[in-house]
Tab-separated table of C-alpha atoms and ligand atoms in Angstrom:
chain	number	residue	atom	x	y	z
A	1	MET	CA	0.312	0.184	0.247
A	2	ILE	CA	3.451	2.555	0.610
A	3	GLY	CA	4.590	1.715	-2.098
A	4	ILE	CA	1.612	2.278	-4.342
A	5	PHE	CA	1.561	5.527	-2.448
A	6	ALA	CA	5.658	6.152	-3.344
A	7	LEU	CA	4.798	5.149	-6.700
A	8	VAL	CA	1.829	7.705	-7.433
A	9	LEU	CA	3.773	10.722	-5.089
A	10	GLY	CA	6.498	9.768	-7.424
A	11	LEU	CA	4.984	10.397	-10.956
A	12	ILE	CA	3.326	12.841	-9.801
A	13	LEU	CA	6.847	14.317	-8.570
A	14	GLY	CA	8.086	12.944	-12.160
A	15	SER	CA	5.776	15.496	-14.055
A	16	PHE	CA	7.267	18.242	-11.906
A	17	LEU	CA	10.917	17.315	-12.944
A	18	ASN	CA	9.701	17.382	-16.662
A	19	VAL	CA	8.991	20.739	-15.872
A	20	VAL	CA	11.882	20.576	-14.558
A	21	ILE	CA	14.422	19.516	-17.501
A	22	TYR	CA	12.462	22.016	-20.006
A	23	ARG	CA	12.887	25.124	-18.109
A	24	LEU	CA	15.486	25.013	-15.782
A	25	PRO	CA	18.253	25.225	-18.934
A	26	ARG	CA	15.692	27.868	-20.685
A	27	GLY	CA	15.768	30.559	-18.574
A	28	LEU	CA	12.241	30.292	-17.665
A	29	SER	CA	10.021	30.173	-14.895
A	30	LEU	CA	9.365	26.165	-12.678
A	31	VAL	CA	5.874	27.638	-11.292
A	32	ARG	CA	4.445	29.149	-14.018
A	33	PRO	CA	2.486	29.912	-16.798
A	34	ARG	CA	0.904	25.735	-16.929
A	35	SER	CA	2.149	23.466	-18.996
A	36	PHE	CA	2.282	23.608	-22.175
A	37	CYS	CA	2.609	21.408	-25.682
A	38	PRO	CA	6.138	23.606	-26.745
A	39	ARG	CA	4.294	23.245	-30.513
A	40	CYS	CA	0.965	24.945	-30.644
A	41	LYS	CA	1.438	26.482	-27.127
A	42	HIS	CA	-1.735	25.236	-25.745
A	43	GLN	CA	-2.090	24.809	-21.940
A	44	LEU	CA	-2.600	22.370	-20.835
A	45	ARG	CA	-6.494	20.864	-18.953
A	46	TRP	CA	-6.004	19.070	-15.785
A	47	TYR	CA	-6.932	15.189	-17.677
A	48	GLU	CA	-3.813	16.583	-20.706
A	49	ASN	CA	-1.371	16.133	-17.405
A	50	ILE	CA	-1.945	13.242	-16.038
A	51	PRO	CA	1.113	11.304	-15.229
A	52	LEU	CA	1.952	8.974	-18.513
A	53	PHE	CA	-1.270	8.079	-18.512
A	54	SER	CA	-1.684	11.388	-20.358
A	55	TYR	CA	0.269	9.987	-23.225
A	56	LEU	CA	-0.585	6.922	-23.151
A	57	LEU	CA	-4.192	7.356	-23.469
A	58	GLN	CA	-3.321	10.895	-26.965
A	59	ARG	CA	-1.366	7.968	-27.607
A	60	GLY	CA	1.437	10.442	-27.517
A	61	ARG	CA	0.261	12.919	-29.283
A	62	CYS	CA	-1.306	16.357	-28.932
A	63	ARG	CA	-4.277	16.979	-28.376
A	64	SER	CA	-4.484	20.493	-29.939
A	65	CYS	CA	-2.325	19.940	-32.506
A	66	GLY	CA	-1.211	16.627	-33.442
A	67	ALA	CA	2.949	17.231	-32.578
A	68	PRO	CA	4.299	13.974	-31.227
A	69	ILE	CA	4.573	14.826	-27.660
A	70	ASP	CA	8.747	13.460	-27.044
A	71	ILE	CA	8.374	10.194	-24.893
A	72	ARG	CA	11.409	11.608	-22.510
A	73	TYR	CA	8.240	12.684	-20.886
A	74	PRO	CA	6.520	9.508	-19.728
A	75	LEU	CA	10.236	8.298	-19.285
A	76	VAL	CA	11.066	10.190	-17.380
A	77	GLU	CA	7.549	9.857	-14.953
A	78	THR	CA	7.339	6.386	-14.553
A	79	LEU	CA	11.411	6.371	-13.407
A	80	SER	CA	10.338	8.721	-10.963
A	81	GLY	CA	7.984	6.789	-10.410
A	82	LEU	CA	9.957	2.914	-9.925
A	83	LEU	CA	12.547	5.494	-7.950
A	84	ALA	CA	10.350	6.706	-5.715
A	85	PHE	CA	8.408	3.185	-5.209
A	86	TYR	CA	11.997	1.404	-4.502
A	87	PHE	CA	13.659	3.790	-1.908
A	88	VAL	CA	10.580	3.314	0.789
A	89	SER	CA	10.384	0.396	0.020
A	90	ARG	CA	13.645	0.004	1.124
A	91	TYR	CA	13.952	2.661	3.483
A	92	GLY	CA	9.997	3.206	4.812
A	93	ILE	CA	8.467	6.316	5.258
A	94	ALA	CA	12.107	7.628	6.549
A	95	PRO	CA	14.740	10.228	5.988
A	96	ALA	CA	16.889	8.608	3.828
A	97	ALA	CA	13.953	7.881	1.376
A	98	VAL	CA	12.964	10.984	1.261
A	99	GLY	CA	17.102	12.299	0.873
A	100	PHE	CA	18.173	10.038	-1.740
A	101	TYR	CA	14.576	10.659	-3.560
A	102	SER	CA	15.358	14.147	-4.168
A	103	PHE	CA	19.004	12.895	-4.999
A	104	SER	CA	18.049	10.869	-7.886
A	105	PHE	CA	15.869	14.290	-8.906
A	106	LEU	CA	19.453	15.696	-9.175
A	107	LEU	CA	20.840	12.862	-11.185
A	108	LEU	CA	18.266	12.659	-13.786
A	109	ALA	CA	17.256	16.402	-13.728
A	110	ALA	CA	21.364	17.119	-14.817
A	111	ALA	CA	20.984	13.628	-16.862
A	112	PHE	CA	18.853	14.556	-19.198
A	113	ILE	CA	19.643	18.782	-19.586
A	114	ASP	CA	23.067	17.571	-20.261
A	115	LEU	CA	21.907	15.274	-23.460
A	116	GLU	CA	19.930	18.015	-24.926
A	117	HIS	CA	22.177	20.643	-24.138
A	118	ARG	CA	25.396	20.203	-23.360
A	119	ILE	CA	25.498	21.872	-19.998
A	120	ILE	CA	24.996	20.952	-16.215
A	121	PRO	CA	22.589	24.631	-14.679
A	122	ASP	CA	24.339	25.531	-11.249
A	123	GLU	CA	21.281	25.311	-9.968
A	124	ILE	CA	21.252	21.632	-9.699
A	125	THR	CA	24.550	21.257	-8.595
A	126	LEU	CA	25.469	24.582	-6.196
A	127	GLY	CA	21.770	24.022	-5.411
A	128	GLY	CA	22.964	20.357	-4.413
A	129	ILE	CA	25.820	20.638	-2.633
A	130	PRO	CA	23.487	22.264	0.577
A	131	ALA	CA	20.973	19.866	-0.329
A	132	GLY	CA	23.094	16.713	0.120
A	133	LEU	CA	24.598	18.113	3.527
A	134	ILE	CA	21.698	19.301	4.492
A	135	PHE	CA	20.039	14.881	4.653
A	136	SER	CA	23.826	13.787	5.874
A	137	PRO	CA	23.032	13.827	9.695
A	138	TRP	CA	20.134	11.071	8.344
A	139	ASN	CA	21.796	9.894	5.271
A	140	PRO	CA	23.621	6.621	5.583
A	141	LEU	CA	25.907	6.662	3.304
A	142	ALA	CA	27.602	9.839	4.592
A	143	GLY	CA	27.565	11.600	7.671
A	144	PRO	CA	27.907	15.578	8.289
A	145	GLY	CA	31.782	14.841	8.026
A	146	GLU	CA	31.860	13.149	5.305
A	147	ALA	CA	29.927	14.897	2.563
A	148	LEU	CA	31.603	18.031	3.181
A	149	LEU	CA	34.742	16.135	1.797
A	150	GLY	CA	32.839	14.509	-0.633
A	151	ALA	CA	31.762	17.949	-2.263
A	152	LEU	CA	35.378	19.391	-1.770
A	153	CYS	CA	37.115	15.792	-3.400
A	154	GLY	CA	34.756	15.862	-6.023
A	155	ALA	CA	35.691	18.675	-7.286
A	156	GLY	CA	39.031	18.451	-6.425
A	157	ALA	CA	39.036	14.832	-8.422
A	158	PHE	CA	37.173	16.023	-11.592
A	159	TYR	CA	39.987	18.428	-11.534
A	160	LEU	CA	42.366	16.416	-11.056
A	161	LEU	CA	40.342	13.246	-14.329
A	162	GLY	CA	40.603	16.774	-16.296
A	163	GLU	CA	44.475	17.804	-15.758
A	164	TYR	CA	44.568	14.030	-16.735
A	165	TYR	CA	42.254	13.740	-19.805
A	166	LEU	CA	44.276	17.569	-20.586
A	167	TRP	CA	47.561	15.817	-20.459
A	168	ILE	CA	46.748	12.933	-22.711
A	169	ARG	CA	44.326	13.813	-25.148
A	170	LYS	CA	46.126	17.416	-25.279
A	171	ARG	CA	42.458	19.037	-25.235
A	172	GLU	CA	39.953	19.775	-22.730
A	173	GLY	CA	37.506	17.444	-22.686
A	174	LEU	CA	35.863	17.775	-19.190
A	175	GLY	CA	33.481	20.751	-18.765
A	176	GLU	CA	33.722	22.744	-15.874
A	177	GLY	CA	29.376	22.336	-14.841
A	178	ASP	CA	31.329	18.167	-14.676
A	179	TYR	CA	33.276	18.983	-11.348
A	180	LYS	CA	30.856	21.451	-9.713
A	181	PHE	CA	27.709	18.129	-10.333
A	182	LEU	CA	30.474	15.533	-9.158
A	183	ALA	CA	30.651	17.620	-5.826
A	184	MET	CA	26.782	17.488	-5.454
A	185	ILE	CA	27.261	14.174	-5.533
A	186	GLY	CA	29.666	13.671	-3.341
A	187	ALA	CA	27.483	15.731	-1.074
A	188	PHE	CA	25.076	12.933	-0.845
A	189	LEU	CA	28.281	9.938	-0.792
A	190	GLY	CA	30.511	11.071	0.926
A	191	PRO	CA	34.534	11.275	-0.820
A	192	VAL	CA	35.408	7.810	-1.195
A	193	ASN	CA	32.249	6.343	-2.678
A	194	LEU	CA	33.835	8.440	-5.789
A	195	ILE	CA	36.129	5.726	-6.484
A	196	PRO	CA	33.779	3.297	-7.374
A	197	VAL	CA	31.309	6.180	-8.272
A	198	ILE	CA	33.944	7.165	-11.495
A	199	PHE	CA	34.377	3.685	-11.963
A	200	MET	CA	30.555	2.798	-12.739
A	201	ALA	CA	30.598	6.350	-14.971
A	202	SER	CA	33.633	4.719	-16.814
A	203	LEU	CA	31.817	1.721	-17.397
A	204	TRP	CA	28.049	3.102	-18.861
A	205	GLY	CA	29.930	5.609	-20.248
A	206	VAL	CA	32.005	2.651	-22.470
A	207	PHE	CA	29.117	1.097	-23.276
A	208	GLY	CA	27.410	4.501	-24.047
A	209	VAL	CA	29.914	4.853	-26.963
A	210	LEU	CA	29.324	1.653	-28.043
A	211	ILE	CA	25.880	1.711	-28.178
A	212	THR	CA	26.428	5.233	-30.075
A	213	GLY	CA	28.479	3.812	-32.470
A	214	LEU	CA	26.696	1.156	-33.177
A	215	PHE	CA	23.396	3.247	-34.202
A	216	LYS	CA	25.074	6.483	-35.643
A	217	LYS	CA	27.024	3.985	-37.839
A	218	GLU	CA	29.902	7.201	-38.104
A	219	LYS	CA	33.440	5.873	-36.844
A	220	ILE	CA	34.162	7.504	-33.230
A	221	SER	CA	37.249	10.619	-33.578
A	222	GLY	CA	38.657	9.690	-30.772
A	223	GLY	CA	37.170	13.241	-29.284
A	224	LEU	CA	33.866	12.900	-26.445
A	225	ALA	CA	31.267	13.036	-28.200
A	226	LEU	CA	28.698	12.345	-25.520
A	227	PRO	CA	28.633	14.355	-22.635
A	228	PHE	CA	29.499	12.788	-19.408
A	229	GLY	CA	26.978	14.224	-16.956
A	230	PRO	CA	23.891	11.725	-17.941
A	231	PHE	CA	27.153	8.135	-17.568
A	232	LEU	CA	27.986	10.058	-14.260
A	233	SER	CA	23.922	9.877	-12.875
A	234	LEU	CA	23.980	5.935	-14.295
A	235	GLY	CA	26.610	5.896	-11.930
A	236	ALA	CA	25.678	7.295	-8.592
A	237	LEU	CA	22.157	5.995	-9.213
A	238	SER	CA	24.648	2.306	-9.416
A	239	VAL	CA	26.667	2.999	-6.364
A	240	VAL	CA	23.473	3.989	-4.395
A	241	MET	CA	20.601	0.956	-5.400
A	242	PHE	CA	22.923	-1.973	-6.149
A	243	PRO	CA	25.627	-1.595	-2.985
A	244	LYS	CA	26.540	-5.052	-3.600
A	245	LEU	CA	27.930	-4.927	-6.275
A	246	THR	CA	30.134	-1.967	-5.459
A	247	ALA	CA	30.907	-4.654	-2.920
A	248	PHE	CA	32.387	-6.805	-4.161
A	249	LEU	CA	33.998	-4.971	-6.661
A	250	PHE	CA	35.404	-3.096	-4.464
A	251	PRO	CA	35.815	-4.618	-1.304
A	252	SER	CA	38.253	-2.824	1.159
A	253	ILE	CA	36.036	0.699	0.755
A	254	HIS	CA	32.917	-1.491	2.247
B	1	LIG	ZN1	0.703	21.199	-29.761
């Protein structure tokens, strides 16, 4: 019963997450006006704005102009619903569930915005750091001291990684947004967990490059063809959701 409640709440929050993903990088207000079709600007009525169901009932099209609705909308809502369900099932209705759901909300927002715009807004990265610190007294993965150290190490580690990349490839490969993003991840997971996060992100990255290569049929020219943010998000989620895998890969950490 609590699981169903979490799922529905997650779907609704996922609908707001879509608003964040669309409006934040475009500099639009997150609260006004009401949701609209990006093509015909038709404002959505309440029954056109029900997470997931409206998309299915309208067969993925705007009711007013028939423009196809981006598959990202139902995808983000479903992911948000499943994550809320997962964290409440694992921790119950507790600060840990709220904290980790909020963390995944920020990770998903960063991933989808980075995928489309190649930036991660400061509102997510720099705004997420205090969020991680506030959550830390209840955080089973990183207490207050670790959260603070994690944020500092996140910024530092990525700086070193960037310098290394520059040294190897003789060009800039990592954006400024990436190290702020890793600082945010560090504030939620602590310094030690950053190692498996970067490791998992790299694994997901290799996987992503292979998949993109298969579909695009163009040669990967050695540059960073994909933004790193989505893979960092996947890496962080993997560490939060599969602690046993992390413990197996990095036995000395856990
Ligand atoms: Zn429309």
